[in-house]
Amino acid sequence: MSLEKVILVTGGSGLVGKAIEWVIENDNGKYGKQDGEKWIFLTSKDGDLRSAEATRTVFEKYKPTHVIHLAALVGGLFKNMKYKLDFLRDNLLINDNVLHTAHEHKVKKVVSCLSTCVFPDKTAYPIDETMIHNGPPHESNFGYAYAKRLIDTQNKAYYDQFGDNFTSVIPTNVFGPHDNYDLQDSHVIPGLLHKCYLAKKDQTPFVVAGTGKPLRQFIYSRDLAKLFIWVLREYKEIDPIILSVGEKDEVSIKDVANAIVKAVDFKGDYTFDTTKPDGQYKKTASNAKLMKYLPDFQFTPFEVAVKESADWFIKNYDKARTGNH
């Protein structure tokens, strides 16, 4: 019997790719590997997806029937502001190559990963899936945001013209094992985790930038992985779906810092540097659509997820992406 499903995951060595791999291998329930499924996790070493030729070679080698498309040129705020054209062009090329090659290979389904930065800068809250194209994204990362937004446009065009089953998901702030912990260029949780770990090791104060008041919805990478697997197997729409904890589960940056201090068992001096800017106060997203489909989905409690993430980071410090090795 031939395998009926060959699932190719682009960006397989990143935060979300590693989480999907972990769930496929470790979940004994409905999210784990099923009979007749072969999972392939690509890394950038397998081929440069900015090149149409390299992308074709990858598809010819693995002959996927399904694709989870996570690969992207990503960076923190500073990089996004400085290299808007690079972020726009590289991501347009990657997305166009993956989607068009999937189309040519008659792939049955593609699930691409967008980002909450695709939403308009000026918007009403909570944000939902219908608002993506309602106005320009935030100035700071419009290159990346427009490239991601266009995946949704392409999905609809492939469906309208050819009936291709290409869809996308929009996760809120993701964190977990295998994150990027670079102190200059990481997101808030891995950045603070790394800072707190160093403060404990060097017996120096742990200082958090800003007031700690802004609110964010964080999703644990392993929860997100389960939802990605569900979308691949069950979700029938071309329109995107927000994958997030509920509005009531928003946490403040202060809550985040407290959870990290606890997880790392940091006993030193811990303060907020209120001279530093806070960034956007909130970016609340609605998970009502997801809850309509999966009303009983159990999210990992935030403190438990932070503890698991911290334990992984400390154990794997020497090989984690920290920017200094």
GROMACS .gro file of C-alpha atoms in nm:
model
  325
    1MET     CA    1   0.000   0.000   0.000
    2SER     CA    2   0.133   0.343  -0.086
    3LEU     CA    3   0.124   0.612   0.180
    4GLU     CA    4  -0.181   0.824   0.118
    5LYS     CA    5  -0.045   1.136   0.287
    6VAL     CA    6   0.301   1.289   0.253
    7ILE     CA    7   0.302   1.607   0.463
    8LEU     CA    8   0.581   1.852   0.391
    9VAL     CA    9   0.647   2.116   0.658
   10THR     CA   10   0.853   2.414   0.536
   11GLY     CA   11   1.044   2.599   0.807
   12GLY     CA   12   1.053   2.271   0.999
   13SER     CA   13   1.339   2.367   1.230
   14GLY     CA   14   1.173   2.682   1.367
   15LEU     CA   15   0.961   2.732   1.678
   16VAL     CA   16   0.633   2.611   1.524
   17GLY     CA   17   0.788   2.341   1.303
   18LYS     CA   18   0.966   2.185   1.600
   19ALA     CA   19   0.645   2.195   1.804
   20ILE     CA   20   0.448   2.018   1.528
   21GLU     CA   21   0.721   1.754   1.508
   22TRP     CA   22   0.706   1.709   1.888
   23VAL     CA   23   0.326   1.668   1.889
   24ILE     CA   24   0.329   1.426   1.593
   25GLU     CA   25   0.585   1.209   1.775
   26ASN     CA   26   0.458   1.242   2.133
   27ASP     CA   27   0.080   1.286   2.132
   28ASN     CA   28  -0.097   0.956   2.193
   29GLY     CA   29  -0.437   1.100   2.110
   30LYS     CA   30  -0.591   1.245   1.797
   31TYR     CA   31  -0.309   1.492   1.726
   32GLY     CA   32  -0.031   1.234   1.697
   33LYS     CA   33   0.089   1.064   1.382
   34GLN     CA   34  -0.182   0.865   1.206
   35ASP     CA   35  -0.151   0.553   0.993
   36GLY     CA   36  -0.062   0.628   0.634
   37GLU     CA   37   0.099   0.964   0.717
   38LYS     CA   38   0.460   1.048   0.640
   39TRP     CA   39   0.587   1.376   0.784
   40ILE     CA   40   0.887   1.560   0.638
   41PHE     CA   41   1.031   1.861   0.821
   42LEU     CA   42   1.235   2.080   0.588
   43THR     CA   43   1.510   2.316   0.700
   44SER     CA   44   1.683   2.588   0.499
   45LYS     CA   45   1.957   2.333   0.426
   46ASP     CA   46   1.709   2.137   0.211
   47GLY     CA   47   1.687   2.421  -0.039
   48ASP     CA   48   1.642   2.797  -0.067
   49LEU     CA   49   1.269   2.853  -0.115
   50ARG     CA   50   1.339   3.199  -0.257
   51SER     CA   51   1.450   3.009  -0.567
   52ALA     CA   52   1.178   2.859  -0.789
   53GLU     CA   53   1.420   2.594  -0.910
   54ALA     CA   54   1.525   2.490  -0.558
   55THR     CA   55   1.158   2.477  -0.454
   56ARG     CA   56   1.072   2.253  -0.751
   57THR     CA   57   1.362   2.023  -0.666
   58VAL     CA   58   1.232   1.982  -0.308
   59PHE     CA   59   0.878   1.901  -0.429
   60GLU     CA   60   1.007   1.655  -0.689
   61LYS     CA   61   1.217   1.482  -0.425
   62TYR     CA   62   0.946   1.440  -0.160
   63LYS     CA   63   0.626   1.446  -0.372
   64PRO     CA   64   0.406   1.592  -0.096
   65THR     CA   65   0.030   1.550  -0.096
   66HIS     CA   66  -0.010   1.811   0.181
   67VAL     CA   67   0.198   2.113   0.286
   68ILE     CA   68   0.222   2.314   0.609
   69HIS     CA   69   0.401   2.631   0.503
   70LEU     CA   70   0.588   2.799   0.790
   71ALA     CA   71   0.908   2.914   0.618
   72ALA     CA   72   0.961   3.291   0.620
   73LEU     CA   73   1.229   3.554   0.658
   74VAL     CA   74   1.155   3.677   1.011
   75GLY     CA   75   1.314   3.917   1.254
   76GLY     CA   76   1.244   4.140   1.548
   77LEU     CA   77   1.123   4.498   1.530
   78PHE     CA   78   1.464   4.650   1.459
   79LYS     CA   79   1.535   4.424   1.162
   80ASN     CA   80   1.182   4.469   1.028
   81MET     CA   81   1.217   4.847   1.034
   82LYS     CA   82   1.558   4.846   0.868
   83TYR     CA   83   1.506   4.590   0.592
   84LYS     CA   84   1.149   4.642   0.474
   85LEU     CA   85   1.225   4.563   0.112
   86ASP     CA   86   1.416   4.244   0.198
   87PHE     CA   87   1.130   4.126   0.417
   88LEU     CA   88   0.879   4.205   0.142
   89ARG     CA   89   1.071   4.051  -0.151
   90ASP     CA   90   1.210   3.741   0.020
   91ASN     CA   91   0.873   3.650   0.166
   92LEU     CA   92   0.686   3.719  -0.159
   93LEU     CA   93   0.930   3.488  -0.340
   94ILE     CA   94   0.911   3.212  -0.077
   95ASN     CA   95   0.530   3.220  -0.067
   96ASP     CA   96   0.485   3.240  -0.442
   97ASN     CA   97   0.727   2.952  -0.501
   98VAL     CA   98   0.570   2.727  -0.236
   99LEU     CA   99   0.210   2.795  -0.342
  100HIS     CA  100   0.272   2.773  -0.715
  101THR     CA  101   0.484   2.458  -0.691
  102ALA     CA  102   0.215   2.303  -0.467
  103HIS     CA  103  -0.039   2.394  -0.736
  104GLU     CA  104   0.174   2.239  -1.012
  105HIS     CA  105   0.220   1.920  -0.807
  106LYS     CA  106  -0.156   1.899  -0.743
  107VAL     CA  107  -0.102   1.910  -0.366
  108LYS     CA  108  -0.437   1.838  -0.197
  109LYS     CA  109  -0.406   2.102   0.076
  110VAL     CA  110  -0.171   2.379   0.183
  111VAL     CA  111  -0.194   2.549   0.524
  112SER     CA  112   0.018   2.866   0.544
  113CYS     CA  113   0.108   3.061   0.853
  114LEU     CA  114   0.024   3.433   0.867
  115SER     CA  115   0.088   3.668   1.158
  116THR     CA  116  -0.126   3.911   1.357
  117CYS     CA  117   0.088   4.190   1.209
  118VAL     CA  118  -0.115   4.150   0.885
  119PHE     CA  119  -0.402   4.333   1.050
  120PRO     CA  120  -0.460   4.705   0.991
  121ASP     CA  121  -0.279   4.940   1.227
  122LYS     CA  122  -0.597   5.142   1.285
  123THR     CA  123  -0.863   4.892   1.382
  124ALA     CA  124  -1.141   4.806   1.625
  125TYR     CA  125  -1.082   4.537   1.890
  126PRO     CA  126  -1.109   4.249   1.913
  127ILE     CA  127  -0.960   4.182   1.570
  128ASP     CA  128  -1.124   3.903   1.372
  129GLU     CA  129  -1.060   3.718   1.044
  130THR     CA  130  -1.278   3.952   0.835
  131MET     CA  131  -1.059   4.259   0.902
  132ILE     CA  132  -0.730   4.160   0.738
  133HIS     CA  133  -0.756   4.388   0.434
  134ASN     CA  134  -0.939   4.681   0.599
  135GLY     CA  135  -0.646   4.925   0.595
  136PRO     CA  136  -0.266   4.942   0.593
  137PRO     CA  137  -0.064   4.744   0.848
  138HIS     CA  138   0.163   4.912   1.102
  139GLU     CA  139   0.438   5.122   0.944
  140SER     CA  140   0.715   4.944   1.138
  141ASN     CA  141   0.693   4.615   0.950
  142PHE     CA  142   0.477   4.677   0.645
  143GLY     CA  143   0.714   4.479   0.418
  144TYR     CA  144   0.669   4.156   0.612
  145ALA     CA  145   0.300   4.228   0.685
  146TYR     CA  146   0.203   4.283   0.319
  147ALA     CA  147   0.393   3.973   0.205
  148LYS     CA  148   0.204   3.764   0.462
  149ARG     CA  149  -0.128   3.933   0.383
  150LEU     CA  150  -0.089   3.844   0.017
  151ILE     CA  151  -0.088   3.472   0.101
  152ASP     CA  152  -0.457   3.514   0.184
  153THR     CA  153  -0.513   3.688  -0.152
  154GLN     CA  154  -0.325   3.415  -0.339
  155ASN     CA  155  -0.516   3.139  -0.158
  156LYS     CA  156  -0.845   3.289  -0.276
  157ALA     CA  157  -0.714   3.331  -0.632
  158TYR     CA  158  -0.589   2.970  -0.653
  159TYR     CA  159  -0.924   2.853  -0.521
  160ASP     CA  160  -1.132   3.074  -0.753
  161GLN     CA  161  -0.935   2.989  -1.066
  162PHE     CA  162  -0.835   2.627  -1.001
  163GLY     CA  163  -1.030   2.504  -0.697
  164ASP     CA  164  -0.705   2.454  -0.501
  165ASN     CA  165  -0.754   2.390  -0.128
  166PHE     CA  166  -0.507   2.650   0.004
  167THR     CA  167  -0.584   2.810   0.341
  168SER     CA  168  -0.405   2.993   0.621
  169VAL     CA  169  -0.396   3.042   0.996
  170ILE     CA  170  -0.316   3.348   1.206
  171PRO     CA  171  -0.153   3.267   1.540
  172THR     CA  172  -0.117   3.528   1.813
  173ASN     CA  173   0.218   3.555   1.998
  174VAL     CA  174   0.377   3.209   1.995
  175PHE     CA  175   0.636   3.089   2.247
  176GLY     CA  176   0.787   2.759   2.356
  177PRO     CA  177   1.091   2.530   2.316
  178HIS     CA  178   1.323   2.601   2.018
  179ASP     CA  179   1.237   2.973   2.020
  180ASN     CA  180   1.482   3.244   1.914
  181TYR     CA  181   1.642   3.375   2.236
  182ASP     CA  182   1.869   3.639   2.078
  183LEU     CA  183   1.876   3.932   2.323
  184GLN     CA  184   1.873   4.189   2.041
  185ASP     CA  185   1.624   4.031   1.808
  186SER     CA  186   1.377   3.807   1.988
  187HIS     CA  187   1.016   3.829   2.095
  188VAL     CA  188   0.917   3.923   2.448
  189ILE     CA  189   0.900   3.582   2.623
  190PRO     CA  190   1.225   3.427   2.491
  191GLY     CA  191   1.403   3.762   2.530
  192LEU     CA  192   1.297   3.803   2.895
  193LEU     CA  193   1.367   3.437   2.966
  194HIS     CA  194   1.723   3.473   2.841
  195LYS     CA  195   1.771   3.800   3.034
  196CYS     CA  196   1.638   3.650   3.356
  197TYR     CA  197   1.855   3.340   3.316
  198LEU     CA  198   2.167   3.558   3.273
  199ALA     CA  199   2.069   3.779   3.569
  200LYS     CA  200   2.042   3.469   3.787
  201LYS     CA  201   2.373   3.327   3.660
  202ASP     CA  202   2.562   3.658   3.696
  203GLN     CA  203   2.380   3.766   4.013
  204THR     CA  204   2.276   4.096   3.854
  205PRO     CA  205   1.936   4.272   3.859
  206PHE     CA  206   1.663   4.156   3.619
  207VAL     CA  207   1.535   4.470   3.446
  208VAL     CA  208   1.227   4.461   3.222
  209ALA     CA  209   1.186   4.741   2.966
  210GLY     CA  210   0.865   4.948   3.000
  211THR     CA  211   0.590   4.960   3.261
  212GLY     CA  212   0.476   4.598   3.226
  213LYS     CA  213   0.120   4.714   3.155
  214PRO     CA  214   0.067   4.619   2.787
  215LEU     CA  215  -0.156   4.316   2.729
  216ARG     CA  216  -0.088   4.026   2.493
  217GLN     CA  217  -0.239   3.690   2.401
  218PHE     CA  218   0.027   3.422   2.404
  219ILE     CA  219  -0.014   3.075   2.263
  220TYR     CA  220   0.212   2.789   2.365
  221SER     CA  221   0.381   2.641   2.058
  222ARG     CA  222   0.266   2.286   2.140
  223ASP     CA  223  -0.098   2.400   2.165
  224LEU     CA  224  -0.057   2.583   1.835
  225ALA     CA  225   0.094   2.267   1.683
  226LYS     CA  226  -0.217   2.066   1.774
  227LEU     CA  227  -0.436   2.333   1.615
  228PHE     CA  228  -0.223   2.332   1.297
  229ILE     CA  229  -0.265   1.954   1.273
  230TRP     CA  230  -0.641   1.994   1.322
  231VAL     CA  231  -0.655   2.261   1.048
  232LEU     CA  232  -0.463   2.035   0.810
  233ARG     CA  233  -0.692   1.737   0.873
  234GLU     CA  234  -1.032   1.895   0.938
  235TYR     CA  235  -1.069   2.267   0.855
  236LYS     CA  236  -1.255   2.313   0.526
  237GLU     CA  237  -1.251   2.688   0.464
  238ILE     CA  238  -1.019   2.886   0.237
  239ASP     CA  239  -1.067   3.190   0.463
  240PRO     CA  240  -0.810   3.212   0.742
  241ILE     CA  241  -0.869   3.123   1.105
  242ILE     CA  242  -0.714   3.293   1.409
  243LEU     CA  243  -0.544   3.043   1.642
  244SER     CA  244  -0.532   3.201   1.985
  245VAL     CA  245  -0.631   3.181   2.347
  246GLY     CA  246  -0.943   3.380   2.433
  247GLU     CA  247  -0.965   3.750   2.514
  248LYS     CA  248  -1.005   3.663   2.883
  249ASP     CA  249  -0.662   3.493   2.871
  250GLU     CA  250  -0.473   3.809   2.780
  251VAL     CA  251  -0.179   3.862   3.013
  252SER     CA  252   0.021   4.174   3.092
  253ILE     CA  253   0.396   4.194   3.032
  254LYS     CA  254   0.422   4.213   3.411
  255ASP     CA  255   0.240   3.876   3.438
  256VAL     CA  256   0.489   3.740   3.182
  257ALA     CA  257   0.789   3.866   3.379
  258ASN     CA  258   0.645   3.727   3.704
  259ALA     CA  259   0.591   3.385   3.545
  260ILE     CA  260   0.949   3.386   3.414
  261VAL     CA  261   1.096   3.491   3.751
  262LYS     CA  262   0.908   3.199   3.908
  263ALA     CA  263   1.002   2.949   3.634
  264VAL     CA  264   1.373   3.039   3.649
  265ASP     CA  265   1.360   3.059   4.032
  266PHE     CA  266   1.521   3.402   4.023
  267LYS     CA  267   1.564   3.553   4.370
  268GLY     CA  268   1.752   3.872   4.285
  269ASP     CA  269   1.654   4.234   4.231
  270TYR     CA  270   1.372   4.264   3.975
  271THR     CA  271   1.246   4.598   3.837
  272PHE     CA  272   1.073   4.772   3.544
  273ASP     CA  273   1.256   5.044   3.353
  274THR     CA  274   0.965   5.283   3.292
  275THR     CA  275   1.185   5.521   3.088
  276LYS     CA  276   1.168   5.261   2.806
  277PRO     CA  277   0.872   5.264   2.564
  278ASP     CA  278   0.588   5.015   2.605
  279GLY     CA  279   0.485   4.956   2.245
  280GLN     CA  280   0.121   4.900   2.155
  281TYR     CA  281  -0.100   4.868   2.463
  282LYS     CA  282  -0.304   4.579   2.325
  283LYS     CA  283  -0.375   4.389   2.004
  284THR     CA  284  -0.664   4.174   2.121
  285ALA     CA  285  -0.775   3.906   1.873
  286SER     CA  286  -1.101   3.712   1.881
  287ASN     CA  287  -1.083   3.332   1.887
  288ALA     CA  288  -1.463   3.300   1.847
  289LYS     CA  289  -1.432   3.126   1.509
  290LEU     CA  290  -1.190   2.868   1.649
  291MET     CA  291  -1.413   2.809   1.954
  292LYS     CA  292  -1.712   2.749   1.725
  293TYR     CA  293  -1.517   2.460   1.570
  294LEU     CA  294  -1.334   2.336   1.882
  295PRO     CA  295  -1.532   2.446   2.189
  296ASP     CA  296  -1.356   2.194   2.415
  297PHE     CA  297  -0.996   2.260   2.315
  298GLN     CA  298  -0.776   2.269   2.625
  299PHE     CA  299  -0.501   2.532   2.620
  300THR     CA  300  -0.199   2.471   2.843
  301PRO     CA  301  -0.219   2.710   3.144
  302PHE     CA  302   0.017   3.005   3.085
  303GLU     CA  303   0.240   2.947   3.389
  304VAL     CA  304   0.278   2.576   3.305
  305ALA     CA  305   0.373   2.662   2.946
  306VAL     CA  306   0.627   2.924   3.064
  307LYS     CA  307   0.777   2.671   3.307
  308GLU     CA  308   0.810   2.404   3.033
  309SER     CA  309   0.966   2.662   2.800
  310ALA     CA  310   1.211   2.781   3.068
  311ASP     CA  311   1.310   2.425   3.158
  312TRP     CA  312   1.377   2.347   2.791
  313PHE     CA  313   1.582   2.665   2.744
  314ILE     CA  314   1.798   2.609   3.054
  315LYS     CA  315   1.857   2.245   2.965
  316ASN     CA  316   1.943   2.327   2.603
  317TYR     CA  317   2.117   2.659   2.660
  318ASP     CA  318   2.431   2.553   2.474
  319LYS     CA  319   2.245   2.473   2.154
  320ALA     CA  320   1.957   2.721   2.174
  321ARG     CA  321   1.946   3.017   1.933
  322THR     CA  322   2.086   3.285   2.164
  323GLY     CA  323   2.278   3.500   1.916
  324ASN     CA  324   2.610   3.445   2.098
  325HIS     CA  325   2.699   3.105   1.955
   0.00000   0.00000   0.00000
